[in-house]
Amino acid sequence: MEFRKDYNTLIKLILLLIAVTVVTFAVKYYFQPFIAIILLLIITNPLYNLMVKLRLSPKISAALSILFVNIIVVISIIYLGNSIYNVTLSFYKNNLYKIEEFITNIVSIFNVESVSGKSSNILNTNFIKNGALSTGEWVFSYFVANISVFFLLVDRRNIIDYFLKLIPSRVFIKIKRQKKNLMNMFVIEIILVLISTLEITFGFVVLRIGHPMFLGILCGVLDILPYVGTIIVFIPIIIYNIIVKQYIVSFGLILLYILVQICREILEAKFLGDKLELHPLLVLLSIYIGVKVFGIIGAIVGPIYGMLAKEIVEDE
């Protein structure tokens, strides 16, 4: 008993870590719509509340809110896809000779037979099939997320009452207390995306990159994905400038990417630390470890564990 009393806090933290790990892996591998549900719920909830205040029925309010968000998503995807296609086509037409020269130089450096052999091996695999299956899974997950959000909006009260029967009221109060912190995390991520977008757009303007506004916004959208977001845009632009022998611009783009990433990490740790009342170093470590262990979803799970762990320590 004395041992349990002395190490009570540590035991609770370990149990919390196990619970968070199990839930996160379960969500990551067996319930992909979870993240889409959270994002859709956060975005549609204000619209739903507004429509209910205008005396529309809950079901109509939920349906219209979800429909409006989906229309915005579809329009954004079409616009981005069309813009990317036009930019790529324009680049290819204007630099066809330079691209062919660059490819010829690359082929002369490497073994042609080896390259073609590897290419055929890639084509002979199920790469395209797996890509189609993965896309189908994401579309289905998004569809499930939309249906789930509809019922969460309409039957919110009944769902909360059901969970109150399953978990102790003291635990539910703690979860509800963390709702504000989760909203703060969401707002902070939006602010960080806007800051990154402005930094990248300004950098592209200074470096005289074509279509700086569009590319900056595209980077901002992709910046939601930690560590793998903006690099998707930067790498092709860097390679392009190497092809056209603009080495100073390529070097400038590399420095810009590093600068944006450093600023984002520092600001994220600072903002989250202030809002969640956690030390910035703890926030930074929780994000880093979370991403390493769980992948992209770990950028959210890490700080959440930090918040819950802080709650346990303070209660003790």
mmCIF file of N, CA and C in Angstrom, residues 155-224:
data_model
loop_
_atom_site.group_PDB
_atom_site.id
_atom_site.type_symbol
_atom_site.label_atom_id
_atom_site.label_comp_id
_atom_site.label_asym_id
_atom_site.label_seq_id
_atom_site.Cartn_x
_atom_site.Cartn_y
_atom_site.Cartn_z
ATOM 1 N N ASP A 155 -27.704 14.205 -32.779
ATOM 2 C CA ASP A 155 -27.961 13.458 -31.537
ATOM 3 C C ASP A 155 -26.892 13.703 -30.484
ATOM 4 N N ARG A 156 -26.331 14.893 -30.472
ATOM 5 C CA ARG A 156 -25.236 15.208 -29.551
ATOM 6 C C ARG A 156 -25.616 14.928 -28.098
ATOM 7 N N ARG A 157 -26.788 15.396 -27.697
ATOM 8 C CA ARG A 157 -27.224 15.263 -26.312
ATOM 9 C C ARG A 157 -27.363 13.803 -25.903
ATOM 10 N N ASN A 158 -27.964 12.998 -26.773
ATOM 11 C CA ASN A 158 -28.148 11.574 -26.476
ATOM 12 C C ASN A 158 -26.815 10.839 -26.393
ATOM 13 N N ILE A 159 -25.878 11.211 -27.281
ATOM 14 C CA ILE A 159 -24.557 10.570 -27.278
ATOM 15 C C ILE A 159 -23.803 10.901 -25.999
ATOM 16 N N ILE A 160 -23.878 12.165 -25.557
ATOM 17 C CA ILE A 160 -23.217 12.572 -24.313
ATOM 18 C C ILE A 160 -23.817 11.834 -23.121
ATOM 19 N N ASP A 161 -25.139 11.732 -23.085
ATOM 20 C CA ASP A 161 -25.806 11.011 -21.989
ATOM 21 C C ASP A 161 -25.391 9.543 -21.963
ATOM 22 N N TYR A 162 -25.215 8.954 -23.149
ATOM 23 C CA TYR A 162 -24.801 7.551 -23.226
ATOM 24 C C TYR A 162 -23.394 7.368 -22.667
ATOM 25 N N PHE A 163 -22.488 8.278 -23.024
ATOM 26 C CA PHE A 163 -21.115 8.186 -22.528
ATOM 27 C C PHE A 163 -21.049 8.443 -21.028
ATOM 28 N N LEU A 164 -21.950 9.274 -20.515
ATOM 29 C CA LEU A 164 -21.991 9.528 -19.073
ATOM 30 C C LEU A 164 -22.322 8.257 -18.291
ATOM 31 N N LYS A 165 -23.061 7.357 -18.926
ATOM 32 C CA LYS A 165 -23.385 6.094 -18.274
ATOM 33 C C LYS A 165 -22.205 5.122 -18.304
ATOM 34 N N LEU A 166 -21.320 5.309 -19.290
ATOM 35 C CA LEU A 166 -20.187 4.395 -19.452
ATOM 36 C C LEU A 166 -18.974 4.790 -18.626
ATOM 37 N N ILE A 167 -18.760 6.100 -18.457
ATOM 38 C CA ILE A 167 -17.572 6.570 -17.745
ATOM 39 C C ILE A 167 -17.976 7.371 -16.520
ATOM 40 N N PRO A 168 -17.111 7.403 -15.489
ATOM 41 C CA PRO A 168 -17.417 8.181 -14.280
ATOM 42 C C PRO A 168 -17.560 9.667 -14.601
ATOM 43 N N SER A 169 -18.431 10.348 -13.873
ATOM 44 C CA SER A 169 -18.671 11.778 -14.110
ATOM 45 C C SER A 169 -17.403 12.596 -13.900
ATOM 46 N N ARG A 170 -16.544 12.164 -12.951
ATOM 47 C CA ARG A 170 -15.301 12.899 -12.677
ATOM 48 C C ARG A 170 -14.384 12.874 -13.894
ATOM 49 N N VAL A 171 -14.324 11.717 -14.559
ATOM 50 C CA VAL A 171 -13.499 11.593 -15.764
ATOM 51 C C VAL A 171 -14.094 12.429 -16.894
ATOM 52 N N PHE A 172 -15.415 12.417 -17.019
ATOM 53 C CA PHE A 172 -16.077 13.190 -18.077
ATOM 54 C C PHE A 172 -15.839 14.688 -17.897
ATOM 55 N N ILE A 173 -15.854 15.151 -16.639
ATOM 56 C CA ILE A 173 -15.593 16.572 -16.357
ATOM 57 C C ILE A 173 -14.182 16.945 -16.795
ATOM 58 N N LYS A 174 -13.224 16.053 -16.552
ATOM 59 C CA LYS A 174 -11.841 16.314 -16.974
ATOM 60 C C LYS A 174 -11.739 16.385 -18.498
ATOM 61 N N ILE A 175 -12.454 15.473 -19.162
ATOM 62 C CA ILE A 175 -12.438 15.476 -20.632
ATOM 63 C C ILE A 175 -13.044 16.770 -21.166
ATOM 64 N N LYS A 176 -14.149 17.184 -20.564
ATOM 65 C CA LYS A 176 -14.817 18.413 -20.984
ATOM 66 C C LYS A 176 -13.929 19.624 -20.743
ATOM 67 N N ARG A 177 -13.143 19.566 -19.660
ATOM 68 C CA ARG A 177 -12.235 20.661 -19.343
ATOM 69 C C ARG A 177 -11.152 20.800 -20.406
ATOM 70 N N GLN A 178 -10.782 19.679 -21.028
ATOM 71 C CA GLN A 178 -9.741 19.714 -22.050
ATOM 72 C C GLN A 178 -10.268 20.153 -23.416
ATOM 73 N N LYS A 179 -11.595 20.290 -23.537
ATOM 74 C CA LYS A 179 -12.189 20.697 -24.810
ATOM 75 C C LYS A 179 -11.646 22.052 -25.253
ATOM 76 N N LYS A 180 -11.533 22.983 -24.306
ATOM 77 C CA LYS A 180 -11.014 24.315 -24.616
ATOM 78 C C LYS A 180 -9.573 24.233 -25.108
ATOM 79 N N ASN A 181 -8.775 23.372 -24.473
ATOM 80 C CA ASN A 181 -7.384 23.213 -24.893
ATOM 81 C C ASN A 181 -7.291 22.649 -26.310
ATOM 82 N N LEU A 182 -8.176 21.705 -26.636
ATOM 83 C CA LEU A 182 -8.179 21.136 -27.985
ATOM 84 C C LEU A 182 -8.549 22.186 -29.030
ATOM 85 N N MET A 183 -9.508 23.042 -28.686
ATOM 86 C CA MET A 183 -9.882 24.130 -29.592
ATOM 87 C C MET A 183 -8.722 25.106 -29.766
ATOM 88 N N ASN A 184 -8.006 25.367 -28.663
ATOM 89 C CA ASN A 184 -6.827 26.245 -28.742
ATOM 90 C C ASN A 184 -5.770 25.653 -29.668
ATOM 91 N N MET A 185 -5.586 24.324 -29.595
ATOM 92 C CA MET A 185 -4.633 23.661 -30.483
ATOM 93 C C MET A 185 -5.034 23.842 -31.942
ATOM 94 N N PHE A 186 -6.313 23.699 -32.223
ATOM 95 C CA PHE A 186 -6.813 23.850 -33.592
ATOM 96 C C PHE A 186 -6.583 25.271 -34.103
ATOM 97 N N VAL A 187 -6.897 26.269 -33.260
ATOM 98 C CA VAL A 187 -6.710 27.679 -33.642
ATOM 99 C C VAL A 187 -5.233 27.982 -33.875
ATOM 100 N N ILE A 188 -4.380 27.445 -33.003
ATOM 101 C CA ILE A 188 -2.938 27.669 -33.133
ATOM 102 C C ILE A 188 -2.419 27.085 -34.443
ATOM 103 N N GLU A 189 -2.890 25.891 -34.807
ATOM 104 C CA GLU A 189 -2.464 25.277 -36.066
ATOM 105 C C GLU A 189 -2.862 26.139 -37.261
ATOM 106 N N ILE A 190 -4.057 26.722 -37.210
ATOM 107 C CA ILE A 190 -4.501 27.618 -38.292
ATOM 108 C C ILE A 190 -3.589 28.839 -38.378
ATOM 109 N N ILE A 191 -3.266 29.419 -37.213
ATOM 110 C CA ILE A 191 -2.379 30.592 -37.177
ATOM 111 C C ILE A 191 -1.008 30.245 -37.748
ATOM 112 N N LEU A 192 -0.476 29.082 -37.364
ATOM 113 C CA LEU A 192 0.841 28.657 -37.854
ATOM 114 C C LEU A 192 0.828 28.437 -39.368
ATOM 115 N N VAL A 193 -0.266 27.871 -39.873
ATOM 116 C CA VAL A 193 -0.395 27.669 -41.325
ATOM 117 C C VAL A 193 -0.407 29.010 -42.049
ATOM 118 N N LEU A 194 -1.132 29.989 -41.505
ATOM 119 C CA LEU A 194 -1.186 31.326 -42.115
ATOM 120 C C LEU A 194 0.194 31.991 -42.102
ATOM 121 N N ILE A 195 0.908 31.853 -40.980
ATOM 122 C CA ILE A 195 2.254 32.437 -40.882
ATOM 123 C C ILE A 195 3.189 31.788 -41.903
ATOM 124 N N SER A 196 3.150 30.460 -41.987
ATOM 125 C CA SER A 196 3.991 29.748 -42.960
ATOM 126 C C SER A 196 3.652 30.158 -44.392
ATOM 127 N N THR A 197 2.357 30.316 -44.670
ATOM 128 C CA THR A 197 1.924 30.735 -46.010
ATOM 129 C C THR A 197 2.491 32.099 -46.367
ATOM 130 N N LEU A 198 2.419 33.040 -45.432
ATOM 131 C CA LEU A 198 2.953 34.389 -45.671
ATOM 132 C C LEU A 198 4.463 34.354 -45.859
ATOM 133 N N GLU A 199 5.161 33.580 -45.020
ATOM 134 C CA GLU A 199 6.622 33.479 -45.128
ATOM 135 C C GLU A 199 7.032 32.900 -46.484
ATOM 136 N N ILE A 200 6.380 31.812 -46.875
ATOM 137 C CA ILE A 200 6.732 31.151 -48.137
ATOM 138 C C ILE A 200 6.394 32.030 -49.332
ATOM 139 N N THR A 201 5.219 32.663 -49.293
ATOM 140 C CA THR A 201 4.824 33.548 -50.398
ATOM 141 C C THR A 201 5.806 34.696 -50.547
ATOM 142 N N PHE A 202 6.179 35.318 -49.428
ATOM 143 C CA PHE A 202 7.151 36.419 -49.461
ATOM 144 C C PHE A 202 8.497 35.931 -49.987
ATOM 145 N N GLY A 203 8.919 34.737 -49.539
ATOM 146 C CA GLY A 203 10.184 34.175 -50.012
ATOM 147 C C GLY A 203 10.170 33.900 -51.506
ATOM 148 N N PHE A 204 9.050 33.368 -52.007
ATOM 149 C CA PHE A 204 8.925 33.111 -53.447
ATOM 150 C C PHE A 204 8.957 34.406 -54.258
ATOM 151 N N VAL A 205 8.336 35.461 -53.710
ATOM 152 C CA VAL A 205 8.361 36.764 -54.395
ATOM 153 C C VAL A 205 9.786 37.289 -54.466
ATOM 154 N N VAL A 206 10.521 37.206 -53.353
ATOM 155 C CA VAL A 206 11.910 37.687 -53.306
ATOM 156 C C VAL A 206 12.782 36.897 -54.273
ATOM 157 N N LEU A 207 12.568 35.567 -54.322
ATOM 158 C CA LEU A 207 13.372 34.710 -55.197
ATOM 159 C C LEU A 207 12.859 34.690 -56.641
ATOM 160 N N ARG A 208 11.779 35.456 -56.895
ATOM 161 C CA ARG A 208 11.188 35.572 -58.234
ATOM 162 C C ARG A 208 10.736 34.227 -58.796
ATOM 163 N N ILE A 209 10.061 33.455 -57.938
ATOM 164 C CA ILE A 209 9.469 32.190 -58.370
ATOM 165 C C ILE A 209 8.117 32.480 -59.018
ATOM 166 N N GLY A 210 7.833 31.807 -60.126
ATOM 167 C CA GLY A 210 6.560 32.021 -60.807
ATOM 168 C C GLY A 210 5.368 31.590 -59.967
ATOM 169 N N HIS A 211 4.263 32.301 -60.126
ATOM 170 C CA HIS A 211 3.021 32.015 -59.396
ATOM 171 C C HIS A 211 3.247 31.943 -57.881
ATOM 172 N N PRO A 212 3.851 32.958 -57.281
ATOM 173 C CA PRO A 212 4.188 32.900 -55.849
ATOM 174 C C PRO A 212 2.969 32.784 -54.942
ATOM 175 N N MET A 213 1.879 33.491 -55.303
ATOM 176 C CA MET A 213 0.679 33.462 -54.461
ATOM 177 C C MET A 213 0.063 32.064 -54.435
ATOM 178 N N PHE A 214 -0.104 31.472 -55.614
ATOM 179 C CA PHE A 214 -0.701 30.133 -55.695
ATOM 180 C C PHE A 214 0.166 29.099 -54.982
ATOM 181 N N LEU A 215 1.475 29.119 -55.255
ATOM 182 C CA LEU A 215 2.383 28.151 -54.638
ATOM 183 C C LEU A 215 2.451 28.347 -53.127
ATOM 184 N N GLY A 216 2.388 29.606 -52.678
ATOM 185 C CA GLY A 216 2.396 29.884 -51.242
ATOM 186 C C GLY A 216 1.166 29.316 -50.559
ATOM 187 N N ILE A 217 -0.007 29.502 -51.179
ATOM 188 C CA ILE A 217 -1.257 28.960 -50.619
ATOM 189 C C ILE A 217 -1.223 27.431 -50.624
ATOM 190 N N LEU A 218 -0.704 26.852 -51.710
ATOM 191 C CA LEU A 218 -0.593 25.392 -51.794
ATOM 192 C C LEU A 218 0.307 24.859 -50.683
ATOM 193 N N CYS A 219 1.421 25.538 -50.441
ATOM 194 C CA CYS A 219 2.322 25.150 -49.347
ATOM 195 C C CYS A 219 1.626 25.282 -47.996
ATOM 196 N N GLY A 220 0.816 26.334 -47.856
ATOM 197 C CA GLY A 220 0.083 26.528 -46.610
ATOM 198 C C GLY A 220 -0.882 25.390 -46.339
ATOM 199 N N VAL A 221 -1.576 24.940 -47.387
ATOM 200 C CA VAL A 221 -2.510 23.813 -47.238
ATOM 201 C C VAL A 221 -1.750 22.542 -46.868
ATOM 202 N N LEU A 222 -0.630 22.309 -47.541
ATOM 203 C CA LEU A 222 0.164 21.105 -47.283
ATOM 204 C C LEU A 222 0.910 21.179 -45.962
ATOM 205 N N ASP A 223 1.059 22.392 -45.417
ATOM 206 C CA ASP A 223 1.781 22.567 -44.159
ATOM 207 C C ASP A 223 1.052 21.914 -42.994
ATOM 208 N N ILE A 224 -0.210 21.560 -43.202
ATOM 209 C CA ILE A 224 -0.963 20.855 -42.162
ATOM 210 C C ILE A 224 -0.314 19.504 -41.872
#
